Amino acid sequence: MTGKNVLGILYSDAYNDNISDLTALRTAGSVPFGGRYRFIDFPLSNMVNSGIIKVGVIAKNNYRSLMDHVGSGKSWDLSRKNAGLFILPPYNFGGGQYSGRLEALRNTMDFIQASKEEYVLLCDTNIICNMDFSKLIKFHEAKESDITVCYKNGKYPQLANLMKFKPEADGRIKKMAVPPQAEAGEGTYGVNIIIMKKSLLERLVVQATAGDYDIFEKEVIMKNLDKLNVYGYEIDTYCSVIDSMQTYYDTNMDLLDPAISADVFNRNNPVYTKVHDDMPAIYGIGSNAKNSVLADGCKVEGEVENSILFRGVQVAKGAVVKNSVIMQSCYIGEDANLNCVIMDKNGVIRPRKSISGDSTYPIYIGKNITI
Amino acid sequence: MARKTECLAMLLAGGQGSRLGILTKNVAKPAVPYGGKYRIIDFPLSNCINSGIDTVGVLTQYQPLELNDYIGNGQAWDLDRANGGVHILSPYQQIQGTDWYRGTANAIYQNINFIDRYNPEYVAVLSGDHIYKMDYAKMLDYHKEKGAACTIAMLEVPWEEASRFGLMFVDDDGKITAFEEKPKNPKSNKASMGVYMFTWSKLREYLIADEAKEGSSNDFGKDVIPAMHNAGEVMVAFPFDGYWKDVGTIDSLWEANLDLLNPVANIDLSDKSWKIYSNNPVNPPQYVAPTAEIQNSLITGGSHVEGTVDYSVLFSNVTVEEGAEVKYSIVMPGAKIEKGAKVQYAMIAENAVVKSGAVVGEDPQECADRDKWGVAVVGPNLTIGENAKVKAQTMVVENVEGGAEV
């Protein structure tokens, strides 16, 4: 099996509520990340780099920014005569918005059934990870697995319905807990990157529908552990599941570590994104930039340290930006001072204003806000 | 036949640019990198799309591989169109035999069929090796207003440089009264920018006549323009006062890059209303390390800076290691400046490596023989060995051993 035989399905708005500030005006999939990306760029690029050429993106609400970002899919080479990228908004659906991923899948069944691919890879967009899915596909085949769930070890992400399990030595998952509320602690947990045969998914979704339950992890995965071969596949690259504003901040800051950055931006599996045609970044006379990631279109006249600057950010003379994530086209006025701030797009900090959070409690400044 | 196009552009991109030496050994001059993330041809192509010209023929001849690859289907410039778009036009075999493009006029002549498919009223003939931002739509308006057969874009150059250009004499009405090609003692400082707008029916006529004329060099400047002028066609000069640079030499290419850091130079690439598009490689954002010292420089995606960078332009995926110094220099994509190396007043071509302790280029203030000072150049994919030294004005065309001096 190659990627060509796999249909990709992305949930663009899983766990929107965990980062509600950032998703007030957009889906999780279109949350800006890492200087020039959106969350969705990572799973989408992973899919394309693994040979997948048909991807459906399930959208629920506020998906205009998502559509604007992915467009026809050209940047990911998914603008195809056959297959390519499909946005799947709610369709022929009474309730207006889906309440969960199972409902979303049910609603997308026409699209899934009409696809010719034999397998389906389901993936969330709040996962920052550069991962070769073709290895996962090979693993799934070699184990003759019915369902393969990716997993990680470590601190539990603070997400509802997190799959907790301990795979056997051969990777088989026989027991699983899916607590409805987030729990503290650490251990092995499932990351929502799941592969199975399309025909199996179709069958399981119908079965779950009959029961009228809506927790995919519980109804589709956990309840079938004794009937099906479910395997766990350990993610061996850097992988961060964004479950809060704090992890969003920390994961951005992780990019300042060259080793993590080299892993996330693995040159053999490039991360694609929409091209903006900004000019290169300008470092002015008297500027001072240290330990930072900057995108094209930035103009630095002041001081920047331990920060992530997105495209077109301007830091005026005398301004100091430290430990911050500054999104696209923000303007930091003269002698302004920012520390531990997450600043959403198009914001303006007027001259001499000072805002400071803490690395354990970064301050969020909303989109288009002027301070 | 394709849908009628009012104005079509023909971009002359076949030139070798021999004065750029090693930099154009394997690529045509329009494909030479410029300004951190661009190639020279991005300027005329972006000008076309920004001016509303969506049908462009790119005439290639010398080393077309990289240029063809770069232009692709034209998507980067929004020139991938169902009708029109960008077309690469290479010389081709015909029933009468095989022929290279013998001159700029001959190149257009050989593609009359291509132009006729779009049945244009006007044809812009552009050179693929100049850096400038210009609205061809305004030039076309001017051309129509003056009822001209040919309009030539004109720039007033400093008198001391005038002798390097094709000069024009213009009357009060904007009409060109005479031409002078690179005279020793210039009597005009109105230079031709190599940007022409023609009424296609006229140009077509003169191209056919020029082709039939024995002994013609089939060149626009030498043959077609004088012929039109002598026949009394209406020829006007379209004044332009923005930034324009012919990057035909090593020094001018170096200067044109550093002009981007010079506020007086009047070339602004951040203008959102006149974007310069380019075929962007896929790269993560640039990373500036805690040890980096960067002043007055342009740096782009994929670059990794640990050392000192001052008054320089760094292209994509350039690495400047700790303790390395880059000053007044242009470092092209993928090049690596290793620990403690020093690059000054130099151009380092794509994927070249300057090993630790090596010194490339010289500060004019410290150069022993000021008359021999010039920008040092390291060719693509070459390695300058550890502690080697490359003197001013040297063009490195093969690897330099460690400790050697060239």
CSV table of C-alpha atoms in Angstrom, one decimal, chain A:
chain,number,residue,atom,x,y,z
A,1,MET,CA,0.0,0.0,0.0
A,2,THR,CA,1.2,3.5,-0.8
A,3,GLY,CA,-0.1,6.9,0.2
A,4,LYS,CA,-1.9,7.0,-3.1
A,5,ASN,CA,-4.3,4.4,-1.7
A,6,VAL,CA,-5.0,6.4,1.4
A,7,LEU,CA,-7.7,9.1,1.9
A,8,GLY,CA,-6.8,11.8,4.3
A,9,ILE,CA,-9.4,13.3,6.6
A,10,LEU,CA,-8.5,16.3,8.7
A,11,TYR,CA,-10.6,17.7,11.5
A,12,SER,CA,-10.0,21.4,11.2
A,13,ASP,CA,-11.7,22.3,14.5
A,14,ALA,CA,-11.0,19.6,17.0
A,15,TYR,CA,-10.5,21.1,20.5
A,16,ASN,CA,-11.2,24.7,19.4
A,17,ASP,CA,-12.4,25.4,22.9
A,18,ASN,CA,-9.0,24.6,24.5
A,19,ILE,CA,-7.5,27.6,22.7
A,20,SER,CA,-10.7,29.6,22.5
A,21,ASP,CA,-8.9,33.0,22.3
A,22,LEU,CA,-7.1,31.9,19.1
A,23,THR,CA,-10.2,30.2,17.7
A,24,ALA,CA,-12.7,33.0,18.4
A,25,LEU,CA,-12.4,34.0,14.7
A,26,ARG,CA,-11.0,30.9,13.1
A,27,THR,CA,-10.8,27.2,13.2
A,28,ALA,CA,-8.0,25.4,15.0
A,29,GLY,CA,-6.6,24.4,11.6
A,30,SER,CA,-6.0,28.0,10.7
A,31,VAL,CA,-4.4,29.1,13.9
A,32,PRO,CA,-1.1,30.8,13.0
A,33,PHE,CA,2.0,29.0,14.2
A,34,GLY,CA,5.8,29.2,13.9
A,35,GLY,CA,6.3,32.4,12.1
A,36,ARG,CA,4.7,31.6,8.8
A,37,TYR,CA,2.5,28.6,9.2
A,38,ARG,CA,-1.0,27.6,10.3
A,39,PHE,CA,-1.7,24.4,12.3
A,40,ILE,CA,-3.2,22.6,9.3
A,41,ASP,CA,0.1,23.0,7.3
A,42,PHE,CA,1.7,20.3,9.4
A,43,PRO,CA,-0.7,17.4,9.0
A,44,LEU,CA,-1.5,18.5,5.4
A,45,SER,CA,2.3,18.5,4.5
A,46,ASN,CA,2.8,15.2,6.3
A,47,MET,CA,0.1,13.7,4.2
A,48,VAL,CA,1.4,15.1,0.9
A,49,ASN,CA,5.0,14.1,1.8
A,50,SER,CA,3.7,10.5,2.4
A,51,GLY,CA,2.1,10.3,-1.1
A,52,ILE,CA,-1.5,11.0,-0.1
A,53,ILE,CA,-3.2,13.0,-2.9
A,54,LYS,CA,-6.7,13.2,-1.7
A,55,VAL,CA,-7.6,15.1,1.5
A,56,GLY,CA,-10.9,16.1,2.9
A,57,VAL,CA,-10.9,18.9,5.5
A,58,ILE,CA,-13.9,18.8,7.8
A,59,ALA,CA,-14.9,22.3,8.7
A,60,LYS,CA,-17.6,23.2,11.2
A,61,ASN,CA,-17.8,27.0,11.7
A,62,ASN,CA,-15.7,30.1,11.2
A,63,TYR,CA,-13.9,28.4,8.4
A,64,ARG,CA,-13.4,31.4,6.1
A,65,SER,CA,-9.8,31.9,7.2
A,66,LEU,CA,-9.2,28.2,6.6
A,67,MET,CA,-10.5,28.4,3.1
A,68,ASP,CA,-8.5,31.6,2.5
A,69,HIS,CA,-5.4,29.8,3.6
A,70,VAL,CA,-5.7,26.5,1.8
A,71,GLY,CA,-7.3,28.0,-1.3
A,72,SER,CA,-7.3,25.4,-4.1
A,73,GLY,CA,-4.6,23.4,-2.3
A,74,LYS,CA,-1.9,24.6,-4.8
A,75,SER,CA,0.7,25.3,-2.1
A,76,TRP,CA,0.5,21.6,-1.1
A,77,ASP,CA,0.4,20.4,-4.6
A,78,LEU,CA,-3.1,19.3,-4.0
A,79,SER,CA,-4.7,21.3,-6.8
A,80,ARG,CA,-5.3,18.3,-8.9
A,81,LYS,CA,-7.3,17.3,-11.9
A,82,ASN,CA,-8.1,14.1,-10.1
A,83,ALA,CA,-8.3,14.0,-6.3
A,84,GLY,CA,-6.7,16.9,-4.4
A,85,LEU,CA,-8.1,19.0,-1.6
A,86,PHE,CA,-11.7,19.2,-0.5
A,87,ILE,CA,-13.2,21.4,2.2
A,88,LEU,CA,-16.2,19.7,3.8
A,89,PRO,CA,-18.5,22.1,5.5
A,90,PRO,CA,-21.7,21.0,7.2
A,91,TYR,CA,-24.0,19.7,4.5
A,92,ASN,CA,-27.6,18.6,4.5
A,93,PHE,CA,-27.5,18.7,8.3
A,94,GLY,CA,-30.2,19.8,10.6
A,95,GLY,CA,-28.4,21.0,13.6
A,96,GLY,CA,-26.2,23.7,12.1
A,97,GLN,CA,-23.0,22.6,13.7
A,98,TYR,CA,-21.6,19.2,14.5
A,99,SER,CA,-21.4,18.4,18.1
A,100,GLY,CA,-18.6,15.9,17.7
A,101,ARG,CA,-16.3,14.1,15.3
A,102,LEU,CA,-18.5,11.1,14.9
A,103,GLU,CA,-21.4,13.3,13.8
A,104,ALA,CA,-19.0,15.1,11.5
A,105,LEU,CA,-17.9,11.8,10.0
A,106,ARG,CA,-21.5,10.7,9.5
A,107,ASN,CA,-22.1,13.9,7.6
A,108,THR,CA,-19.1,13.4,5.5
A,109,MET,CA,-19.9,9.8,4.6
A,110,ASP,CA,-21.0,10.6,1.0
A,111,PHE,CA,-17.6,12.0,0.4
A,112,ILE,CA,-15.8,9.1,2.0
A,113,GLN,CA,-17.9,6.5,0.3
A,114,ALA,CA,-17.4,8.1,-3.1
A,115,SER,CA,-13.6,8.0,-2.7
A,116,LYS,CA,-11.8,5.2,-4.3
A,117,GLU,CA,-9.0,4.9,-1.8
A,118,GLU,CA,-8.9,1.7,0.3
A,119,TYR,CA,-7.7,3.3,3.5
A,120,VAL,CA,-8.6,6.3,5.6
A,121,LEU,CA,-6.1,8.4,7.7
A,122,LEU,CA,-8.0,10.5,10.3
A,123,CYS,CA,-6.0,13.3,11.7
A,124,ASP,CA,-6.5,16.3,14.0
A,125,THR,CA,-5.0,19.7,13.2
A,126,ASN,CA,-3.8,20.7,16.7
A,127,ILE,CA,-0.8,18.4,16.4
A,128,ILE,CA,2.5,20.0,15.6
A,129,CYS,CA,4.6,17.2,14.3
A,130,ASN,CA,6.7,16.4,11.2
A,131,MET,CA,5.9,12.7,10.7
A,132,ASP,CA,6.4,10.3,7.8
A,133,PHE,CA,3.0,8.7,7.5
A,134,SER,CA,4.3,6.2,5.0
A,135,LYS,CA,6.0,4.5,8.0
A,136,LEU,CA,2.7,4.4,9.8
A,137,ILE,CA,1.1,2.9,6.7
A,138,LYS,CA,3.8,0.2,6.5
A,139,PHE,CA,3.4,-0.6,10.2
A,140,HIS,CA,-0.4,-0.9,9.8
A,141,GLU,CA,0.1,-3.3,6.9
A,142,ALA,CA,2.9,-5.4,8.5
A,143,LYS,CA,0.8,-5.9,11.7
A,144,GLU,CA,-2.3,-6.7,9.7
A,145,SER,CA,-3.9,-4.2,12.0
A,146,ASP,CA,-7.5,-3.2,11.7
A,147,ILE,CA,-7.1,0.1,13.4
A,148,THR,CA,-3.7,1.8,14.2
A,149,VAL,CA,-3.7,4.7,16.7
A,150,CYS,CA,-0.5,6.8,17.0
A,151,TYR,CA,0.6,7.4,20.5
A,152,LYS,CA,3.1,9.3,22.7
A,153,ASN,CA,4.5,9.0,26.2
A,154,GLY,CA,4.6,11.9,28.5
A,155,LYS,CA,2.4,14.4,30.2
A,156,TYR,CA,-1.2,14.0,29.3
A,157,PRO,CA,-2.6,16.7,27.1
A,158,GLN,CA,-5.5,18.4,28.8
A,159,LEU,CA,-8.1,17.2,26.4
A,160,ALA,CA,-11.5,15.6,26.8
A,161,ASN,CA,-11.9,12.0,25.6
A,162,LEU,CA,-8.1,11.4,25.6
A,163,MET,CA,-7.3,7.8,24.7
A,164,LYS,CA,-5.2,6.3,27.5
A,165,PHE,CA,-3.7,2.8,27.0
A,166,LYS,CA,-0.7,0.7,27.4
A,167,PRO,CA,0.2,-1.2,24.3
A,168,GLU,CA,1.4,-4.8,24.5
A,169,ALA,CA,5.0,-5.6,23.6
A,170,ASP,CA,4.0,-6.2,20.0
A,171,GLY,CA,2.0,-2.9,19.9
A,172,ARG,CA,-1.4,-4.4,20.3
A,173,ILE,CA,-3.9,-2.3,22.3
A,174,LYS,CA,-6.2,-4.5,24.4
A,175,LYS,CA,-7.4,-2.0,27.0
A,176,MET,CA,-8.1,1.6,26.9
A,177,ALA,CA,-9.7,4.3,29.0
A,178,VAL,CA,-11.4,7.4,27.5
A,179,PRO,CA,-12.1,9.7,30.4
A,180,PRO,CA,-14.7,12.4,29.4
A,181,GLN,CA,-12.8,15.1,31.3
A,182,ALA,CA,-9.1,16.0,31.0
A,183,GLU,CA,-7.0,14.4,33.7
A,184,ALA,CA,-3.6,15.4,35.1
A,185,GLY,CA,-0.7,13.0,35.1
A,186,GLU,CA,1.5,11.3,32.6
A,187,GLY,CA,1.6,8.0,30.6
A,188,THR,CA,0.9,6.7,27.2
A,189,TYR,CA,-1.8,8.5,25.3
A,190,GLY,CA,-3.3,8.3,21.9
A,191,VAL,CA,-2.7,11.2,19.5
A,192,ASN,CA,-5.6,11.6,17.0
A,193,ILE,CA,-3.7,10.2,14.0
A,194,ILE,CA,-5.6,7.0,13.2
A,195,ILE,CA,-5.6,4.8,10.1
A,196,MET,CA,-8.0,2.0,9.1
A,197,LYS,CA,-9.6,0.5,6.1
A,198,LYS,CA,-12.3,2.8,4.6
A,199,SER,CA,-14.8,0.0,4.5
A,200,LEU,CA,-14.2,-0.6,8.3
A,201,LEU,CA,-14.7,3.0,9.1
A,202,GLU,CA,-17.9,3.1,7.1
A,203,ARG,CA,-19.2,0.1,9.0
A,204,LEU,CA,-18.1,1.4,12.5
A,205,VAL,CA,-19.7,4.8,11.9
A,206,VAL,CA,-23.0,3.1,11.0
A,207,GLN,CA,-22.9,0.9,14.1
A,208,ALA,CA,-22.1,3.8,16.3
A,209,THR,CA,-24.9,5.8,14.8
A,210,ALA,CA,-27.4,3.1,15.7
A,211,GLY,CA,-26.4,3.5,19.3
A,212,ASP,CA,-26.7,7.3,19.0
A,213,TYR,CA,-23.5,8.0,20.9
A,214,ASP,CA,-21.0,10.6,19.8
A,215,ILE,CA,-17.6,10.0,21.3
A,216,PHE,CA,-15.6,8.6,18.4
A,217,GLU,CA,-12.7,7.5,20.6
A,218,LYS,CA,-15.1,5.6,22.8
A,219,GLU,CA,-17.7,4.3,20.4
A,220,VAL,CA,-15.5,3.5,17.5
A,221,ILE,CA,-12.1,2.6,19.0
A,222,MET,CA,-12.5,1.6,22.6
A,223,LYS,CA,-15.6,-0.5,22.3
A,224,ASN,CA,-14.1,-2.6,19.5
A,225,LEU,CA,-10.8,-3.5,21.1
A,226,ASP,CA,-11.9,-7.1,21.7
A,227,LYS,CA,-13.3,-7.6,18.3
A,228,LEU,CA,-10.6,-5.9,16.2
A,229,ASN,CA,-6.9,-5.8,16.0
A,230,VAL,CA,-6.1,-2.4,17.3
A,231,TYR,CA,-2.4,-1.4,17.3
A,232,GLY,CA,-0.5,1.6,18.7
A,233,TYR,CA,2.2,3.3,16.7
A,234,GLU,CA,4.7,5.3,18.6
A,235,ILE,CA,5.5,8.7,17.2
A,236,ASP,CA,9.3,9.0,17.2
A,237,THR,CA,9.7,12.6,16.2
A,238,TYR,CA,9.0,15.8,18.0
A,239,CYS,CA,5.2,16.0,18.5
A,240,SER,CA,3.3,18.6,20.5
A,241,VAL,CA,-0.5,18.3,21.0
A,242,ILE,CA,-1.8,21.9,21.5
A,243,ASP,CA,-4.3,21.7,24.4
A,244,SER,CA,-4.0,25.2,25.8
A,245,MET,CA,-2.7,28.7,25.3
A,246,GLN,CA,0.3,27.6,27.4
A,247,THR,CA,1.3,24.7,25.2
A,248,TYR,CA,0.6,27.0,22.2
A,249,TYR,CA,3.2,29.4,23.6
A,250,ASP,CA,5.6,26.7,24.7
A,251,THR,CA,5.5,24.9,21.3
A,252,ASN,CA,6.2,28.1,19.5
A,253,MET,CA,9.2,28.8,21.9
A,254,ASP,CA,10.4,25.2,21.3
A,255,LEU,CA,11.3,26.3,17.7
A,256,LEU,CA,14.1,28.4,19.2
A,257,ASP,CA,15.9,25.1,20.0
A,258,PRO,CA,17.8,24.3,16.8
A,259,ALA,CA,17.5,20.6,17.4
A,260,ILE,CA,13.6,20.7,17.7
A,261,SER,CA,13.5,23.1,14.8
A,262,ALA,CA,15.5,20.8,12.6
A,263,ASP,CA,13.1,18.0,13.5
A,264,VAL,CA,9.9,20.0,12.9
A,265,PHE,CA,11.2,21.5,9.7
A,266,ASN,CA,12.9,18.3,8.5
A,267,ARG,CA,14.4,19.2,5.1
A,268,ASN,CA,13.4,15.8,3.6
A,269,ASN,CA,9.7,16.4,4.5
A,270,PRO,CA,9.2,20.1,3.9
A,271,VAL,CA,6.3,21.9,5.6
A,272,TYR,CA,4.3,23.8,2.9
A,273,THR,CA,2.2,26.8,3.5
A,274,LYS,CA,0.6,29.6,1.5
A,275,VAL,CA,3.1,31.8,-0.2
A,276,HIS,CA,2.8,35.6,0.5
A,277,ASP,CA,5.6,37.0,-1.6
A,278,ASP,CA,6.9,39.2,1.2
A,279,MET,CA,10.4,40.7,0.7
A,280,PRO,CA,13.2,39.3,2.9
A,281,ALA,CA,13.4,40.5,6.5
A,282,ILE,CA,15.2,43.8,7.0
A,283,TYR,CA,17.4,44.3,10.0
A,284,GLY,CA,18.0,48.1,10.4
A,285,ILE,CA,20.9,50.0,11.6
A,286,GLY,CA,21.0,49.8,15.4
A,287,SER,CA,18.7,46.8,15.5
A,288,ASN,CA,19.5,43.9,17.8
A,289,ALA,CA,18.0,40.4,17.1
A,290,LYS,CA,19.0,37.4,19.2
A,291,ASN,CA,17.8,33.9,19.5
A,292,SER,CA,14.7,34.4,17.4
A,293,VAL,CA,12.8,33.1,14.5
A,294,LEU,CA,11.7,35.6,11.9
A,295,ALA,CA,9.7,35.4,8.8
A,296,ASP,CA,10.1,37.3,5.5
A,297,GLY,CA,8.6,40.8,5.5
A,298,CYS,CA,9.7,41.6,9.0
A,299,LYS,CA,11.3,45.0,9.7
A,300,VAL,CA,13.4,45.1,12.8
A,301,GLU,CA,14.7,48.5,14.0
A,302,GLY,CA,14.6,47.7,17.7
A,303,GLU,CA,15.4,44.8,19.9
A,304,VAL,CA,14.1,41.2,19.5
A,305,GLU,CA,15.0,38.3,21.8
A,306,ASN,CA,13.7,34.8,22.3
A,307,SER,CA,10.7,35.5,20.1
A,308,ILE,CA,8.8,34.3,17.1
A,309,LEU,CA,8.0,37.1,14.6
A,310,PHE,CA,5.5,36.3,11.8
A,311,ARG,CA,5.4,37.7,8.3
A,312,GLY,CA,5.4,41.5,8.1
A,313,VAL,CA,5.9,42.3,11.8
A,314,GLN,CA,7.6,45.7,12.4
A,315,VAL,CA,9.6,46.5,15.5
A,316,ALA,CA,10.3,50.2,15.6
A,317,LYS,CA,13.4,51.9,17.0
A,318,GLY,CA,13.9,51.5,20.7
A,319,ALA,CA,11.1,48.9,21.0
A,320,VAL,CA,12.0,45.7,22.9
A,321,VAL,CA,10.3,42.4,22.2
A,322,LYS,CA,11.2,39.5,24.4
A,323,ASN,CA,9.9,36.0,24.9
A,324,SER,CA,6.9,36.7,22.7
A,325,VAL,CA,4.9,35.3,19.8
A,326,ILE,CA,4.0,38.2,17.4
A,327,MET,CA,1.7,37.3,14.6
A,328,GLN,CA,1.4,38.6,11.1
A,329,SER,CA,1.6,42.3,10.3
A,330,CYS,CA,1.7,43.5,13.9
A,331,TYR,CA,3.4,46.9,14.6
A,332,ILE,CA,5.4,47.5,17.7
A,333,GLY,CA,5.8,51.2,18.2
A,334,GLU,CA,8.9,53.1,19.3
A,335,ASP,CA,10.2,52.4,22.8
A,336,ALA,CA,7.4,50.0,23.4
A,337,ASN,CA,8.2,47.0,25.6
A,338,LEU,CA,6.7,43.5,25.2
A,339,ASN,CA,7.5,40.5,27.3
A,340,CYS,CA,5.8,37.1,27.3
A,341,VAL,CA,3.0,38.2,25.0
A,342,ILE,CA,1.0,36.3,22.3
A,343,MET,CA,-0.1,39.0,19.9
A,344,ASP,CA,-2.7,38.1,17.3
A,345,LYS,CA,-2.7,39.4,13.8
A,346,ASN,CA,-2.6,43.1,12.7
A,347,GLY,CA,-2.2,44.4,16.3
A,348,VAL,CA,-0.6,47.7,17.1
A,349,ILE,CA,1.3,48.6,20.2
A,350,ARG,CA,1.6,52.4,20.4
A,351,PRO,CA,4.9,54.0,21.3
A,352,ARG,CA,6.2,53.6,24.8
A,353,LYS,CA,3.4,51.2,25.9
A,354,SER,CA,4.6,48.3,28.0
A,355,ILE,CA,3.0,44.9,28.4
A,356,SER,CA,4.5,42.0,30.3
A,357,GLY,CA,3.2,38.5,31.1
A,358,ASP,CA,5.1,35.6,32.4
A,359,SER,CA,6.5,32.5,30.6
A,360,THR,CA,4.0,30.5,32.7
A,361,TYR,CA,1.2,32.9,31.9
A,362,PRO,CA,1.7,34.6,28.6
A,363,ILE,CA,-0.7,37.5,27.9
A,364,TYR,CA,-2.9,37.2,24.8
A,365,ILE,CA,-3.7,40.3,22.7
A,366,GLY,CA,-6.5,39.8,20.3
A,367,LYS,CA,-6.7,40.3,16.6
A,368,ASN,CA,-6.7,43.9,15.2
A,369,ILE,CA,-6.3,45.3,18.7
A,370,THR,CA,-4.5,48.6,19.2
A,371,ILE,CA,-2.9,49.3,22.6
